Tab-separated table of C-alpha atoms and ligand atoms in Angstrom:
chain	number	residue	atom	x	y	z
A	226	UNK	CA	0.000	0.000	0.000
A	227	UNK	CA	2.638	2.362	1.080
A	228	UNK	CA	3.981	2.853	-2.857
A	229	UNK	CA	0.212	3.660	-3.796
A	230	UNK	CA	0.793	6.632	-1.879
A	231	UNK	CA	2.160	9.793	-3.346
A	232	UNK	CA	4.401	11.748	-1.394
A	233	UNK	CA	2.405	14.638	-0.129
A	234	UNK	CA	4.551	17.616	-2.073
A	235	UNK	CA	3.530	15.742	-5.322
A	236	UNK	CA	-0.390	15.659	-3.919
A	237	UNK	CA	0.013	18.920	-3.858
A	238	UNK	CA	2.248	20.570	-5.845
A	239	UNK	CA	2.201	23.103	-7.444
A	240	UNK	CA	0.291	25.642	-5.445
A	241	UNK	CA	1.185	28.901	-6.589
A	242	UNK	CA	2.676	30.483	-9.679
A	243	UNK	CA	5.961	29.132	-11.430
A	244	UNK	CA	8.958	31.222	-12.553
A	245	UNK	CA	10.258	30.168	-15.759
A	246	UNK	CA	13.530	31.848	-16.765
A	247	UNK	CA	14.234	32.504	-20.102
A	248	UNK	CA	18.144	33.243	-20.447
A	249	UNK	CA	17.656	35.555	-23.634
A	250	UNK	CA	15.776	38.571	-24.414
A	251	UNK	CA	11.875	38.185	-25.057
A	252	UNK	CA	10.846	38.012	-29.119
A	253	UNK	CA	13.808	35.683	-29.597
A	254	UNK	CA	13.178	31.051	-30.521
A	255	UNK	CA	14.180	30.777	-26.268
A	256	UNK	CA	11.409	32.999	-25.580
A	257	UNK	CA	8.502	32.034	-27.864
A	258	UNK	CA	9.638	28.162	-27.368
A	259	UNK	CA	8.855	28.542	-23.900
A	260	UNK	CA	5.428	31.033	-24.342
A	261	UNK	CA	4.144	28.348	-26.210
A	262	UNK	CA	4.619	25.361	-24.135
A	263	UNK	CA	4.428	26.676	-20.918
A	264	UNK	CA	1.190	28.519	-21.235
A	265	UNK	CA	-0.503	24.999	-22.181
A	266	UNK	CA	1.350	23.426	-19.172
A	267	UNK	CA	0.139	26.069	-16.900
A	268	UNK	CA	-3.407	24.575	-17.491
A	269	UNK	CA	-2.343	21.360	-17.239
A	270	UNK	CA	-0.840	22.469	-13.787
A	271	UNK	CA	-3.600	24.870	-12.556
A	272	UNK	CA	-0.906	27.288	-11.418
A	273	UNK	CA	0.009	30.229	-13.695
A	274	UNK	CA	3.745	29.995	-15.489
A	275	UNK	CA	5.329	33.637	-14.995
A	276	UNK	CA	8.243	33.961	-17.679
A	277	UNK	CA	10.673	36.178	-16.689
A	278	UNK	CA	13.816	36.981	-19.028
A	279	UNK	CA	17.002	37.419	-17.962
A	280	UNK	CA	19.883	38.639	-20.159
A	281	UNK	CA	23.246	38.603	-19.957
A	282	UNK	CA	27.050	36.359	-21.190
A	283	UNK	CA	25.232	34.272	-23.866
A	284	UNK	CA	22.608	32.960	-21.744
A	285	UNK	CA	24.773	32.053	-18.671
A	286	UNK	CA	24.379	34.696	-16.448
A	287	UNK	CA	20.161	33.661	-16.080
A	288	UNK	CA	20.862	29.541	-16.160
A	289	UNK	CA	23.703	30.275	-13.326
A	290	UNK	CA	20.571	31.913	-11.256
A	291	UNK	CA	18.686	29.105	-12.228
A	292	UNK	CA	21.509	26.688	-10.768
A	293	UNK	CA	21.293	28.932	-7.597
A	294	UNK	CA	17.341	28.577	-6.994
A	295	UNK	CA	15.333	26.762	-4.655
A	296	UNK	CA	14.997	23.280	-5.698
A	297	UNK	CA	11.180	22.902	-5.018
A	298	UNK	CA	9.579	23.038	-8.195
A	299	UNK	CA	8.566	26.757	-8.655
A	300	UNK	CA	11.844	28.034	-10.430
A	301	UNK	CA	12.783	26.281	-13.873
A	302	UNK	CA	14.722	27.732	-16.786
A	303	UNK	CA	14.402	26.607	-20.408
A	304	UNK	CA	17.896	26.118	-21.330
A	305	UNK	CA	19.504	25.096	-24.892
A	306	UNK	CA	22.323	23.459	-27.041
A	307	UNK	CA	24.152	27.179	-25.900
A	308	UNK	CA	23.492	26.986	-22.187
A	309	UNK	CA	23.752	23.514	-21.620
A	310	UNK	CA	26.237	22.177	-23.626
A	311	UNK	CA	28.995	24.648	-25.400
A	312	UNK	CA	29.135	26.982	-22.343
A	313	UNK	CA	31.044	24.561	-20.734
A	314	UNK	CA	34.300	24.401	-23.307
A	315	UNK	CA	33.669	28.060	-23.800
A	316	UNK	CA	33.353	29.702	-20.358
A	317	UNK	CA	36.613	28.280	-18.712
A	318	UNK	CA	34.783	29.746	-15.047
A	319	UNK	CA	31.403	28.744	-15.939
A	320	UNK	CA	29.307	29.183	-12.360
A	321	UNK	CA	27.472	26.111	-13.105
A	322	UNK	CA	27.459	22.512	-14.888
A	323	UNK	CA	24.386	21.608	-16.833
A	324	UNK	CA	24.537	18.064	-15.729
A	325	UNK	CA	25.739	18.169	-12.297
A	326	UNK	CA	23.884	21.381	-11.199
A	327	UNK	CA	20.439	20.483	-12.882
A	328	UNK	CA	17.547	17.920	-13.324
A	329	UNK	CA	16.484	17.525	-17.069
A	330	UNK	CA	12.590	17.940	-17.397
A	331	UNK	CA	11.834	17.640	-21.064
A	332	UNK	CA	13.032	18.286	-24.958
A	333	UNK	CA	10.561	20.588	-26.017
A	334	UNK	CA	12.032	21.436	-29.687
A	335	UNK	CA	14.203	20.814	-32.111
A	336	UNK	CA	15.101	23.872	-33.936
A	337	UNK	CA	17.262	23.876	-37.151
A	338	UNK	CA	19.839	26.363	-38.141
A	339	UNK	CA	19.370	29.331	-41.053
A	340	UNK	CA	21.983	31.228	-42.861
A	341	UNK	CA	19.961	34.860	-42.589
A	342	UNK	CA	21.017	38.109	-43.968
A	343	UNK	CA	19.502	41.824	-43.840
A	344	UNK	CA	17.710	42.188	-47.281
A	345	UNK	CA	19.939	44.489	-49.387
A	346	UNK	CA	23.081	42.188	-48.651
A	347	UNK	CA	24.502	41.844	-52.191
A	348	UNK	CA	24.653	38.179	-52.159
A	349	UNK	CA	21.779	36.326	-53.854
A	350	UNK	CA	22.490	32.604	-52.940
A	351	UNK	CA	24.539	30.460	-50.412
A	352	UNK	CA	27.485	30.046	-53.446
A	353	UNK	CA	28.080	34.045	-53.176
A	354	UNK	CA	27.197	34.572	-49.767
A	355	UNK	CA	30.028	32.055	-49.164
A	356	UNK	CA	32.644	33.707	-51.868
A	357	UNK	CA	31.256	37.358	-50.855
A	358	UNK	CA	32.375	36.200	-47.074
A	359	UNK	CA	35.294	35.074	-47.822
A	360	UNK	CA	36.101	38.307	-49.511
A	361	UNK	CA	35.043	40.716	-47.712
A	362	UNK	CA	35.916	39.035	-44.190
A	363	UNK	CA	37.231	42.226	-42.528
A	364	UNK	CA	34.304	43.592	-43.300
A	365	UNK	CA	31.305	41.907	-42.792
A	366	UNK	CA	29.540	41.623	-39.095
A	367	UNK	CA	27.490	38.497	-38.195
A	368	UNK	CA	24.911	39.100	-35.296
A	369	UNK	CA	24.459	36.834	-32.488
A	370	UNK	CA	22.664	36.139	-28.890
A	371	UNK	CA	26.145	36.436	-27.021
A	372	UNK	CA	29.059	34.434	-26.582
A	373	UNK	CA	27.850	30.373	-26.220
A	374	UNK	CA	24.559	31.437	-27.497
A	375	UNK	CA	23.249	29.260	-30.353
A	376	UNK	CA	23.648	31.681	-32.853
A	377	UNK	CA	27.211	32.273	-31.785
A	378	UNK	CA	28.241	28.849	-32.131
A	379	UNK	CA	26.243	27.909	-34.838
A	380	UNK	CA	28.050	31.097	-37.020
A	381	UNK	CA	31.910	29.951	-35.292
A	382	UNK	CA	30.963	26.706	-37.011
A	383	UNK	CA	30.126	28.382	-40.381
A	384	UNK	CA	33.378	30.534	-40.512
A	385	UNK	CA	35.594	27.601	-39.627
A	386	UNK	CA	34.258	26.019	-42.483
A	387	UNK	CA	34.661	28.873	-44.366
A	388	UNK	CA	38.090	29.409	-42.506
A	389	UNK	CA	37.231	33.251	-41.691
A	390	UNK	CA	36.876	35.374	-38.388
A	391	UNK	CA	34.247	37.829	-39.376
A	392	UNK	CA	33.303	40.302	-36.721
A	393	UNK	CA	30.452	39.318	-34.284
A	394	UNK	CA	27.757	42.062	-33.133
A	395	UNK	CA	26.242	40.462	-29.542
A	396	UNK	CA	22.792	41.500	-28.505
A	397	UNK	CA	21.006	40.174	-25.874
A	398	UNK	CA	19.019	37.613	-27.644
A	399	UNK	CA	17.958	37.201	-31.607
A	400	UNK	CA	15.169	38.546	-30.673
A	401	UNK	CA	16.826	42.101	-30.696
A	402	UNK	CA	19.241	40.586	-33.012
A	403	UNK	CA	16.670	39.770	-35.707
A	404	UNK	CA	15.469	43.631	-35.388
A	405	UNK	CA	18.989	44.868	-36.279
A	406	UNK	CA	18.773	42.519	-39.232
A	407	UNK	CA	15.520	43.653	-40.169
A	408	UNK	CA	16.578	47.580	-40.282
A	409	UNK	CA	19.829	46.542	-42.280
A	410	UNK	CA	21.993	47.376	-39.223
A	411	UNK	CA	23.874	43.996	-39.210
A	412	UNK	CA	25.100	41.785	-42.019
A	413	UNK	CA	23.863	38.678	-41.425
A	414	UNK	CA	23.072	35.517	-38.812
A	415	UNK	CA	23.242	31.852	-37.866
A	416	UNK	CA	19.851	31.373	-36.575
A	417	UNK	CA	16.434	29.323	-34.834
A	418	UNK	CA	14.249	28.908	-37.728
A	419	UNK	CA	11.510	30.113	-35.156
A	420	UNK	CA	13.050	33.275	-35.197
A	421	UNK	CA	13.206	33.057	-38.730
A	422	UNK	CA	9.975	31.793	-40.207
A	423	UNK	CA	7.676	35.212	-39.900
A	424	UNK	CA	10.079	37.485	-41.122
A	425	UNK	CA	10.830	35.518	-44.146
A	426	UNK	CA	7.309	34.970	-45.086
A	427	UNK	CA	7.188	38.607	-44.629
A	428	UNK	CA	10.260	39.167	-47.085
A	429	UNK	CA	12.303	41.611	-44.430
A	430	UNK	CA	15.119	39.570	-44.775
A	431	UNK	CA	16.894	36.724	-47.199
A	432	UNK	CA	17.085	33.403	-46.098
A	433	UNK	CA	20.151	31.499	-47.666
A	434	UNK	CA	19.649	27.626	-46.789
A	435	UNK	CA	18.847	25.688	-43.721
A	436	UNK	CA	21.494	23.685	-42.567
A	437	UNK	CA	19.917	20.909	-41.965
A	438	UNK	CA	19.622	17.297	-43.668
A	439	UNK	CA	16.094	17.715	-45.391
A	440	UNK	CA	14.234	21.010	-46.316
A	441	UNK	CA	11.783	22.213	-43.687
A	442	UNK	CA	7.692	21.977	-44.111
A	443	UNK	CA	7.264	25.571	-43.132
A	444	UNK	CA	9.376	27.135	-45.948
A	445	UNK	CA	9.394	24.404	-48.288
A	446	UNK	CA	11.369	26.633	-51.076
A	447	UNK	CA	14.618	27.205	-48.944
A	448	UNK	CA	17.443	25.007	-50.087
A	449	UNK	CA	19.128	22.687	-47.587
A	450	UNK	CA	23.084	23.602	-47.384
A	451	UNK	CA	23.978	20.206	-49.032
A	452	UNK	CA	21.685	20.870	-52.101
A	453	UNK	CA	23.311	24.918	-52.096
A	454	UNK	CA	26.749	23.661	-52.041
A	455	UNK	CA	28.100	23.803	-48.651
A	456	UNK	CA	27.284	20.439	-46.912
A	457	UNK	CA	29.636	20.786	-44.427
A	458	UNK	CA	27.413	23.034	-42.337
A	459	UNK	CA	24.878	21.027	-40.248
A	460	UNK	CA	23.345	22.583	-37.124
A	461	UNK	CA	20.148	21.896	-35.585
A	462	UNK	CA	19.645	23.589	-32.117
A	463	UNK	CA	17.329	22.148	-29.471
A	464	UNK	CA	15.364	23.938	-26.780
A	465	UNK	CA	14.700	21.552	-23.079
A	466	UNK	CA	13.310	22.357	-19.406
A	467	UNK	CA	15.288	22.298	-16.203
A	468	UNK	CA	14.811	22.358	-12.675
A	469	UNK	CA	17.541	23.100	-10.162
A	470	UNK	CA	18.961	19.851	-8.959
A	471	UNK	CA	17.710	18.213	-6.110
A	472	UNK	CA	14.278	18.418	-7.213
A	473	UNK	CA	12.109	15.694	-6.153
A	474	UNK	CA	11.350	13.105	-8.855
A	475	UNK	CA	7.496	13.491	-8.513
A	476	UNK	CA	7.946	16.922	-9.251
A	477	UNK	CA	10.314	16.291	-12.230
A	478	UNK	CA	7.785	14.101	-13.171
A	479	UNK	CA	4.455	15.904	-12.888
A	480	UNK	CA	6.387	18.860	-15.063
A	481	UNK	CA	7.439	16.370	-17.798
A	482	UNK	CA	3.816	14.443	-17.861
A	483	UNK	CA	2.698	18.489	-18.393
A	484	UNK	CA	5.354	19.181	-20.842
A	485	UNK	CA	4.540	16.219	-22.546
A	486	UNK	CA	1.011	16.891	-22.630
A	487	UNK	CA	1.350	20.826	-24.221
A	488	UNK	CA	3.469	18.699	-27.176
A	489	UNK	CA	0.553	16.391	-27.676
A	490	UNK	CA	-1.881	19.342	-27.945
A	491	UNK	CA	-3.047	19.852	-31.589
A	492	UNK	CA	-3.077	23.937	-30.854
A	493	UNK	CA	0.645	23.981	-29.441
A	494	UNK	CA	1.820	21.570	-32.362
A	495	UNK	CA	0.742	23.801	-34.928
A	496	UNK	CA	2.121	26.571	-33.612
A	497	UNK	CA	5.540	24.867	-33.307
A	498	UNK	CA	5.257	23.041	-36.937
A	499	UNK	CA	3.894	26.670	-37.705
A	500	UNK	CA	7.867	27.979	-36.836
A	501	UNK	CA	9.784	25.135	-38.436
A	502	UNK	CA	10.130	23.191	-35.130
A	503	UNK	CA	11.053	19.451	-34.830
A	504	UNK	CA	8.430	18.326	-32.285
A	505	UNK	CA	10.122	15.573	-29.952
A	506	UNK	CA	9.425	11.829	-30.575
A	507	UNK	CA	7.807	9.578	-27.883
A	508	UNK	CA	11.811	8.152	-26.929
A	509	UNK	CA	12.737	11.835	-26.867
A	510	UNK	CA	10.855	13.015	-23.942
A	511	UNK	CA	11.729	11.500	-20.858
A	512	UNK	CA	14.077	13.257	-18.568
A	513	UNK	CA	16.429	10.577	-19.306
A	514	UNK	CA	16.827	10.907	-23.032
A	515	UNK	CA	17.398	14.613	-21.940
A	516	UNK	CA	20.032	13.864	-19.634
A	517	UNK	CA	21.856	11.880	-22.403
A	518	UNK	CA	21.240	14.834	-25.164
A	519	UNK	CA	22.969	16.677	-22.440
A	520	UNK	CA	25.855	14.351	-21.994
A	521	UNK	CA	25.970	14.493	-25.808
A	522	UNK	CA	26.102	17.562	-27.030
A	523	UNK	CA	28.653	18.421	-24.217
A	524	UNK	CA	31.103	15.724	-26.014
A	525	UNK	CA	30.367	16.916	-28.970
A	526	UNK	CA	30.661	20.658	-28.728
A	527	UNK	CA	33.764	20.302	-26.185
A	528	UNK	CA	36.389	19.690	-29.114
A	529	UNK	CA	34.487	21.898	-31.628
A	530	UNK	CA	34.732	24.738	-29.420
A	531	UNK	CA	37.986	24.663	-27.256
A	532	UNK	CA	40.568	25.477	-29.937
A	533	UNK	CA	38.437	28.985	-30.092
A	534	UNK	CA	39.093	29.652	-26.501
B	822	MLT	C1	20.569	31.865	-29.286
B	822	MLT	O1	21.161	32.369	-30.227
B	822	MLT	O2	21.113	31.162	-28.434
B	822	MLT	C2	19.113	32.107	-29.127
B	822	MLT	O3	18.528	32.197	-30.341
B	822	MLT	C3	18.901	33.305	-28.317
B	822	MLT	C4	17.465	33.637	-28.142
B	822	MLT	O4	16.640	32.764	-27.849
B	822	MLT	O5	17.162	34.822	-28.272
């Protein structure tokens, strides 16, 4: 009988509002990721989901608060392939580590990587945006979310292919980053397609390929890298839940059964299909197969990235 019962906190929890930290300005994929989902799992949950963005060092400054927080459920962060895995070759001091210092909740998105530039940049395809770069190195800017931030990495991964060191314009997310593309203020960007999606429909800026295996659904007519000539460039981001760790399991658990339950939900799959997402698989969405992502992507990203440092 006693393993029928629940302990009480899970009976219970949660009974007042939860803080979910974004770690990049609002507008940008972190931001409307976590909108989406969380404001389904906040019905789910029956307690209100208060986002609250924090800016700062590529996204590090906000998931080190997170790391800091009371482990009981009511602080979480939505952290990323930036944050959770290529901080850690990149910020020698980094005030946290993404597997020892959190619990994984859930994947909530895959999100591949564009080649964007502001409208009137003279290249018309990915051939002479690459021979235009090359050129033209010294002085050309690429935009990104900080240091470690997805678009930073994603871009350092471009110009080593392209064997170039362009200079990088930070803002505080791609949300603000996307406006300075937009108004022609920066050259061009390695980023979210969920950033991406509205303002190419709306033909503010040019999209050069997505650098990912197959073409997206939600802008069918953009070329994959491979099929524009530069296959070497594969990047596809992904956006995941955390709790500080130490948080009970039947908390980690109700979260990822509420998690799971927004990605089932016909209106929040739309929306993320909508934006070019890739909406987790059954296999993808235990905390588990999150903590293993983690592990991952830190291998992965660990040699890419340390040369750089
Ligand atoms: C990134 O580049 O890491 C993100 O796109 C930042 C953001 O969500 O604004």
């Amino acid at each position: 009988l006693c393993g029928l019962v629940a302990p009480a906190e899970a009976q219970t929890y949660p009974t007042r509002s939860i803080t979910m930290i974004v770690p990049f300005a609002a507008g940008g994929p972190t931001d409307v990721i976590s909108r989406i989902v969380t404001g389904h799992m906040a019905q789910t949950l029956g307690q209100s989901i208060i986002i609250e963005n924090v800016v700062g060092a590529g996204g590090t400054t906000a998931t080190t608060r997170a790391a800091r927080a009371a482990n009981d459920g009511y602080t979480l962060i939505t952290g990323h392939m930036g944050t959770h895995a290529a901080s850690v070759p990149l910020y020698p001091k980094l005030a946290y580590h993404p597997e020892k210092d959190f619990e994984p909740v859930a994947l909530l998105a895959g999100t591949p990587i564009l080649i964007l530039a502001r409208k009137d940049f003279p290249p018309k395809d990915l051939k002479e945006f690459v021979a235009y770069v090359k050129a033209n190195a010294e002085k050309v800017n690429a935009a990104h979310a900080g240091v470690g931030s997805v678009s930073h990495v994603s871009c350092e991964l471009l110009h080593s292919i392209l064997d170039v060191k362009p200079v990088g314009v930070p803002f505080n997310g791609t949300g603000p980053a996307m406006n300075a593309l937009v108004a022609g203020q920066v050259d061009y960007m390695c980023d979210q397609i969920v950033n991406a999606v509205p303002q190419i429909n709306a033909g503010t800026i040019k999209a050069y390929a997505i650098a990912t295996a197959e073409r997206n659904p939600s802008l069918p007519n953009l070329p994959t890298t491979a099929e524009a000539g530069l296959p070497a460039f594969q990047a596809q981001a992904w956006n995941a839940m955390f709790a500080p760790k130490g948080t009970s399991p039947a908390i980690i658990a109700s979260l990822n059964a509420a998690a799971i339950k927004a990605l089932d939900d016909e209106t929040v799959k739309k929306r993320l299909l909508e934006l070019g997402s890739v909406i987790p698989g059954p296999k993808d969405r235990t905390p588990e197969a999150l903590a293993t992502l983690v592990k991952n992507e830190i291998a992965k990203w660990t040699p890419v990235l340390k040369p750089a440092t």
